[in-house]
Amino acid sequence: MIEELLPPEVVAVEVLGDDGSEPAPLYPEEAAVVAQAVAKRRREFALVRACARRAMEKLGVPPAPLLPGERGAPGWPAGLVGSMTHCDGYCAAVLVRAGELASLGIDAEPHGPLPEGVLDAVSLPVEAVRLRALAQERPGVHWDRLLFSAKESVYKAWFPLTGQWLEFTEADIEVFHDPGERLHGGFRAELLVPGPLVGGRRVSHFEGRWTVQRGLVATAISVPHTTT
């Protein structure tokens, strides 16, 4: 699912559902991070890192601990950029060599309406207007949840390039569906604060893709080295 949203040079590993089997053991330093967490959190932490290490293997990179750094962003081995996501019944990791892309951001969410009040907290007025129009045109998609997921992907692509926090309201996201498609499309995230420097140029926006499948909404952003 997630690989459909990203360029072919990106390696994606995902797990849909949970068969209850034990995930690959964590490194001691990883286990220490979640030692006090509840069982569900420990399991998600292990499953998504198992996905990441399988992706590393596909790239010919030796397995290594993946420790959360500032703001929880995973620390990837030198020469790699990537992103991870997990929600109930799904986890995924994507990786690419740093020479291929500048950054990646992915997110997956249950395809259902956001809890009451969340949309108002994360959206700009102009985004809410667009969502209402999309809901009238294509009522089969929970556009509020899709917007939330897209904002999460924006942040995950942004943070490795800047090391700075990005508020939900500091990116104006316009979502669109592909012609003739009901459950696939793209989005453009206009940055409302100075963007990162990539390839010597200031990034003004991110381009992303989305899909709704298997009871989930997934979004993804890949940032090329040369962009405008």
CSV table of C-alpha atoms in Angstrom, one decimal:
chain,number,residue,atom,x,y,z
A,1,MET,CA,0.0,0.0,0.0
A,2,ILE,CA,2.5,2.6,1.1
A,3,GLU,CA,5.0,1.8,-1.7
A,4,GLU,CA,2.4,2.9,-4.3
A,5,LEU,CA,2.8,6.5,-2.9
A,6,LEU,CA,6.5,6.7,-3.3
A,7,PRO,CA,9.2,6.7,-6.0
A,8,PRO,CA,10.6,3.3,-7.1
A,9,GLU,CA,14.0,3.9,-5.4
A,10,VAL,CA,12.3,3.9,-2.0
A,11,VAL,CA,12.2,0.5,-0.2
A,12,ALA,CA,9.0,-0.1,1.8
A,13,VAL,CA,8.1,-2.8,4.3
A,14,GLU,CA,4.7,-3.0,5.9
A,15,VAL,CA,2.7,-5.3,8.0
A,16,LEU,CA,-1.1,-5.3,7.8
A,17,GLY,CA,-2.9,-6.9,10.7
A,18,ASP,CA,-1.3,-8.6,13.7
A,19,ASP,CA,-1.1,-12.4,13.9
A,20,GLY,CA,0.1,-12.3,17.4
A,21,SER,CA,3.5,-13.7,16.6
A,22,GLU,CA,6.5,-12.3,18.5
A,23,PRO,CA,8.3,-9.5,16.6
A,24,ALA,CA,12.1,-9.7,16.3
A,25,PRO,CA,13.9,-8.9,19.5
A,26,LEU,CA,14.9,-5.3,20.2
A,27,TYR,CA,18.4,-4.2,20.8
A,28,PRO,CA,19.1,-3.6,24.5
A,29,GLU,CA,19.2,0.1,24.1
A,30,GLU,CA,15.9,0.1,22.2
A,31,ALA,CA,14.3,-2.1,24.8
A,32,ALA,CA,15.4,0.4,27.5
A,33,VAL,CA,13.4,3.2,25.7
A,34,VAL,CA,10.1,1.4,26.1
A,35,ALA,CA,10.8,-0.6,29.3
A,36,GLN,CA,8.2,1.4,31.2
A,37,ALA,CA,5.7,1.6,28.4
A,38,VAL,CA,2.4,-0.4,28.2
A,39,ALA,CA,2.5,-3.7,26.3
A,40,LYS,CA,0.7,-2.3,23.2
A,41,ARG,CA,3.3,0.5,22.9
A,42,ARG,CA,6.2,-1.9,23.3
A,43,ARG,CA,4.7,-4.2,20.6
A,44,GLU,CA,4.2,-1.4,18.1
A,45,PHE,CA,7.7,-0.1,18.8
A,46,ALA,CA,9.2,-3.5,18.1
A,47,LEU,CA,7.0,-4.3,15.0
A,48,VAL,CA,7.8,-1.1,13.2
A,49,ARG,CA,11.5,-1.5,13.9
A,50,ALA,CA,11.3,-5.0,12.5
A,51,CYS,CA,9.9,-3.5,9.3
A,52,ALA,CA,12.7,-0.9,9.3
A,53,ARG,CA,15.4,-3.6,9.7
A,54,ARG,CA,13.9,-5.6,6.8
A,55,ALA,CA,14.1,-2.5,4.7
A,56,MET,CA,17.7,-2.0,5.7
A,57,GLU,CA,18.4,-5.6,4.7
A,58,LYS,CA,16.9,-5.0,1.3
A,59,LEU,CA,19.2,-2.0,0.8
A,60,GLY,CA,22.2,-4.1,1.9
A,61,VAL,CA,22.6,-2.2,5.1
A,62,PRO,CA,23.5,-4.1,8.3
A,63,PRO,CA,20.9,-4.1,11.0
A,64,ALA,CA,21.4,-1.5,13.7
A,65,PRO,CA,19.5,0.0,16.7
A,66,LEU,CA,17.0,2.7,15.8
A,67,LEU,CA,16.6,5.0,18.7
A,68,PRO,CA,14.2,7.8,18.9
A,69,GLY,CA,15.8,11.2,19.0
A,70,GLU,CA,14.5,14.7,19.5
A,71,ARG,CA,10.7,14.9,19.0
A,72,GLY,CA,10.7,11.1,18.6
A,73,ALA,CA,12.3,11.1,15.2
A,74,PRO,CA,14.1,7.8,14.5
A,75,GLY,CA,17.9,7.9,14.2
A,76,TRP,CA,18.8,6.3,10.9
A,77,PRO,CA,22.2,4.9,10.1
A,78,ALA,CA,24.5,7.2,8.2
A,79,GLY,CA,23.7,7.4,4.5
A,80,LEU,CA,19.9,6.6,4.9
A,81,VAL,CA,16.8,8.6,5.2
A,82,GLY,CA,13.5,7.1,6.1
A,83,SER,CA,10.2,7.3,8.0
A,84,MET,CA,8.0,5.0,10.0
A,85,THR,CA,4.4,4.9,11.0
A,86,HIS,CA,2.0,2.6,13.0
A,87,CYS,CA,-1.6,2.5,14.0
A,88,ASP,CA,-4.0,-0.2,15.1
A,89,GLY,CA,-3.4,-3.2,12.7
A,90,TYR,CA,-0.8,-1.6,10.5
A,91,CYS,CA,2.9,-0.6,10.6
A,92,ALA,CA,5.3,0.4,7.9
A,93,ALA,CA,8.9,1.7,7.4
A,94,VAL,CA,10.3,3.3,4.3
A,95,LEU,CA,14.0,3.8,3.5
A,96,VAL,CA,16.1,5.3,0.7
A,97,ARG,CA,19.8,6.1,0.3
A,98,ALA,CA,20.5,9.7,1.2
A,99,GLY,CA,21.9,10.4,-2.2
A,100,GLU,CA,18.5,9.6,-3.8
A,101,LEU,CA,16.2,11.8,-1.8
A,102,ALA,CA,16.5,14.5,0.8
A,103,SER,CA,13.7,13.4,3.1
A,104,LEU,CA,10.7,11.1,3.5
A,105,GLY,CA,7.5,11.3,5.5
A,106,ILE,CA,4.8,8.7,5.8
A,107,ASP,CA,1.7,8.3,8.0
A,108,ALA,CA,-1.2,5.8,8.2
A,109,GLU,CA,-4.5,6.3,10.1
A,110,PRO,CA,-7.7,4.4,10.6
A,111,HIS,CA,-10.1,5.5,7.9
A,112,GLY,CA,-12.7,7.1,10.1
A,113,PRO,CA,-13.8,10.5,11.2
A,114,LEU,CA,-11.5,12.5,13.5
A,115,PRO,CA,-12.7,12.8,17.1
A,116,GLU,CA,-14.8,15.9,17.8
A,117,GLY,CA,-12.8,19.1,18.0
A,118,VAL,CA,-9.6,17.7,16.4
A,119,LEU,CA,-10.2,19.2,13.0
A,120,ASP,CA,-10.7,22.6,14.4
A,121,ALA,CA,-7.4,22.3,16.2
A,122,VAL,CA,-5.3,21.2,13.3
A,123,SER,CA,-6.8,22.9,10.2
A,124,LEU,CA,-6.7,26.4,8.8
A,125,PRO,CA,-10.1,28.0,7.9
A,126,VAL,CA,-9.3,27.7,4.1
A,127,GLU,CA,-8.5,24.0,4.6
A,128,ALA,CA,-11.9,23.4,6.3
A,129,VAL,CA,-13.7,25.1,3.4
A,130,ARG,CA,-11.9,22.8,0.9
A,131,LEU,CA,-12.7,19.7,3.0
A,132,ARG,CA,-16.4,20.5,3.0
A,133,ALA,CA,-16.4,20.8,-0.8
A,134,LEU,CA,-14.6,17.5,-1.1
A,135,ALA,CA,-17.0,15.8,1.2
A,136,GLN,CA,-19.9,16.9,-0.9
A,137,GLU,CA,-18.2,15.8,-4.1
A,138,ARG,CA,-16.7,12.5,-2.8
A,139,PRO,CA,-18.6,11.5,0.4
A,140,GLY,CA,-16.9,8.1,0.6
A,141,VAL,CA,-13.6,9.5,2.0
A,142,HIS,CA,-13.1,10.8,5.5
A,143,TRP,CA,-11.3,14.0,4.3
A,144,ASP,CA,-10.7,15.3,7.8
A,145,ARG,CA,-8.7,12.2,8.7
A,146,LEU,CA,-6.9,12.4,5.4
A,147,LEU,CA,-5.9,16.0,6.1
A,148,PHE,CA,-4.7,15.0,9.6
A,149,SER,CA,-2.5,12.2,8.1
A,150,ALA,CA,-1.1,14.5,5.4
A,151,LYS,CA,-0.1,17.0,8.2
A,152,GLU,CA,1.7,14.2,10.0
A,153,SER,CA,3.6,13.3,6.8
A,154,VAL,CA,4.5,16.9,6.3
A,155,TYR,CA,6.0,17.1,9.8
A,156,LYS,CA,7.9,13.9,9.4
A,157,ALA,CA,9.4,15.1,6.1
A,158,TRP,CA,10.1,18.6,7.6
A,159,PHE,CA,11.8,17.7,10.8
A,160,PRO,CA,14.9,15.9,9.5
A,161,LEU,CA,15.6,18.8,7.2
A,162,THR,CA,15.2,21.5,9.9
A,163,GLY,CA,15.4,20.0,13.4
A,164,GLN,CA,12.5,22.3,14.3
A,165,TRP,CA,8.9,21.9,15.3
A,166,LEU,CA,6.2,22.7,12.7
A,167,GLU,CA,2.7,23.6,13.9
A,168,PHE,CA,-0.3,22.0,12.2
A,169,THR,CA,-1.3,25.5,11.1
A,170,GLU,CA,2.0,26.3,9.6
A,171,ALA,CA,1.3,24.3,6.4
A,172,ASP,CA,-1.6,24.9,4.1
A,173,ILE,CA,-2.6,21.6,2.5
A,174,GLU,CA,-4.7,21.3,-0.6
A,175,VAL,CA,-5.9,17.8,-1.2
A,176,PHE,CA,-7.1,16.5,-4.6
A,177,HIS,CA,-8.2,13.2,-6.1
A,178,ASP,CA,-6.8,11.7,-9.3
A,179,PRO,CA,-9.0,12.0,-12.4
A,180,GLY,CA,-11.4,9.0,-12.5
A,181,GLU,CA,-10.2,7.7,-9.1
A,182,ARG,CA,-12.2,7.7,-6.0
A,183,LEU,CA,-9.7,6.6,-3.4
A,184,HIS,CA,-6.3,7.8,-4.6
A,185,GLY,CA,-4.9,11.3,-5.1
A,186,GLY,CA,-2.3,13.8,-4.1
A,187,PHE,CA,-1.8,16.9,-2.0
A,188,ARG,CA,0.3,20.0,-1.9
A,189,ALA,CA,1.5,21.4,1.4
A,190,GLU,CA,2.4,25.1,1.1
A,191,LEU,CA,4.8,26.0,4.0
A,192,LEU,CA,3.7,29.2,5.8
A,193,VAL,CA,7.0,29.6,7.5
A,194,PRO,CA,10.5,29.7,5.9
A,195,GLY,CA,11.2,26.3,4.5
A,196,PRO,CA,14.4,24.2,4.7
A,197,LEU,CA,17.3,24.6,2.3
A,198,VAL,CA,17.5,21.6,0.0
A,199,GLY,CA,20.1,21.5,-2.8
A,200,GLY,CA,20.9,25.1,-2.1
A,201,ARG,CA,17.3,26.2,-2.6
A,202,ARG,CA,14.6,27.2,-0.2
A,203,VAL,CA,11.7,24.7,-0.2
A,204,SER,CA,8.4,26.5,-0.4
A,205,HIS,CA,6.1,23.4,-0.4
A,206,PHE,CA,6.0,19.6,-0.3
A,207,GLU,CA,4.1,17.4,-2.7
A,208,GLY,CA,2.5,14.2,-1.5
A,209,ARG,CA,0.3,11.3,-2.4
A,210,TRP,CA,-2.6,9.5,-0.6
A,211,THR,CA,-4.6,6.4,-0.8
A,212,VAL,CA,-7.6,4.8,1.1
A,213,GLN,CA,-7.4,1.0,1.3
A,214,ARG,CA,-8.2,-1.8,3.7
A,215,GLY,CA,-9.8,0.5,6.2
A,216,LEU,CA,-6.8,2.8,6.3
A,217,VAL,CA,-5.8,6.2,4.9
A,218,ALA,CA,-2.1,6.5,4.1
A,219,THR,CA,-0.1,9.5,3.0
A,220,ALA,CA,3.5,10.0,1.9
A,221,ILE,CA,5.9,12.7,0.9
A,222,SER,CA,9.3,12.3,-0.8
A,223,VAL,CA,11.5,15.4,-1.0
A,224,PRO,CA,14.0,15.5,-3.9
A,225,HIS,CA,17.4,17.0,-3.6
A,226,THR,CA,16.6,19.7,-6.2
A,227,THR,CA,13.3,21.3,-5.6
A,228,THR,CA,11.6,24.8,-5.6
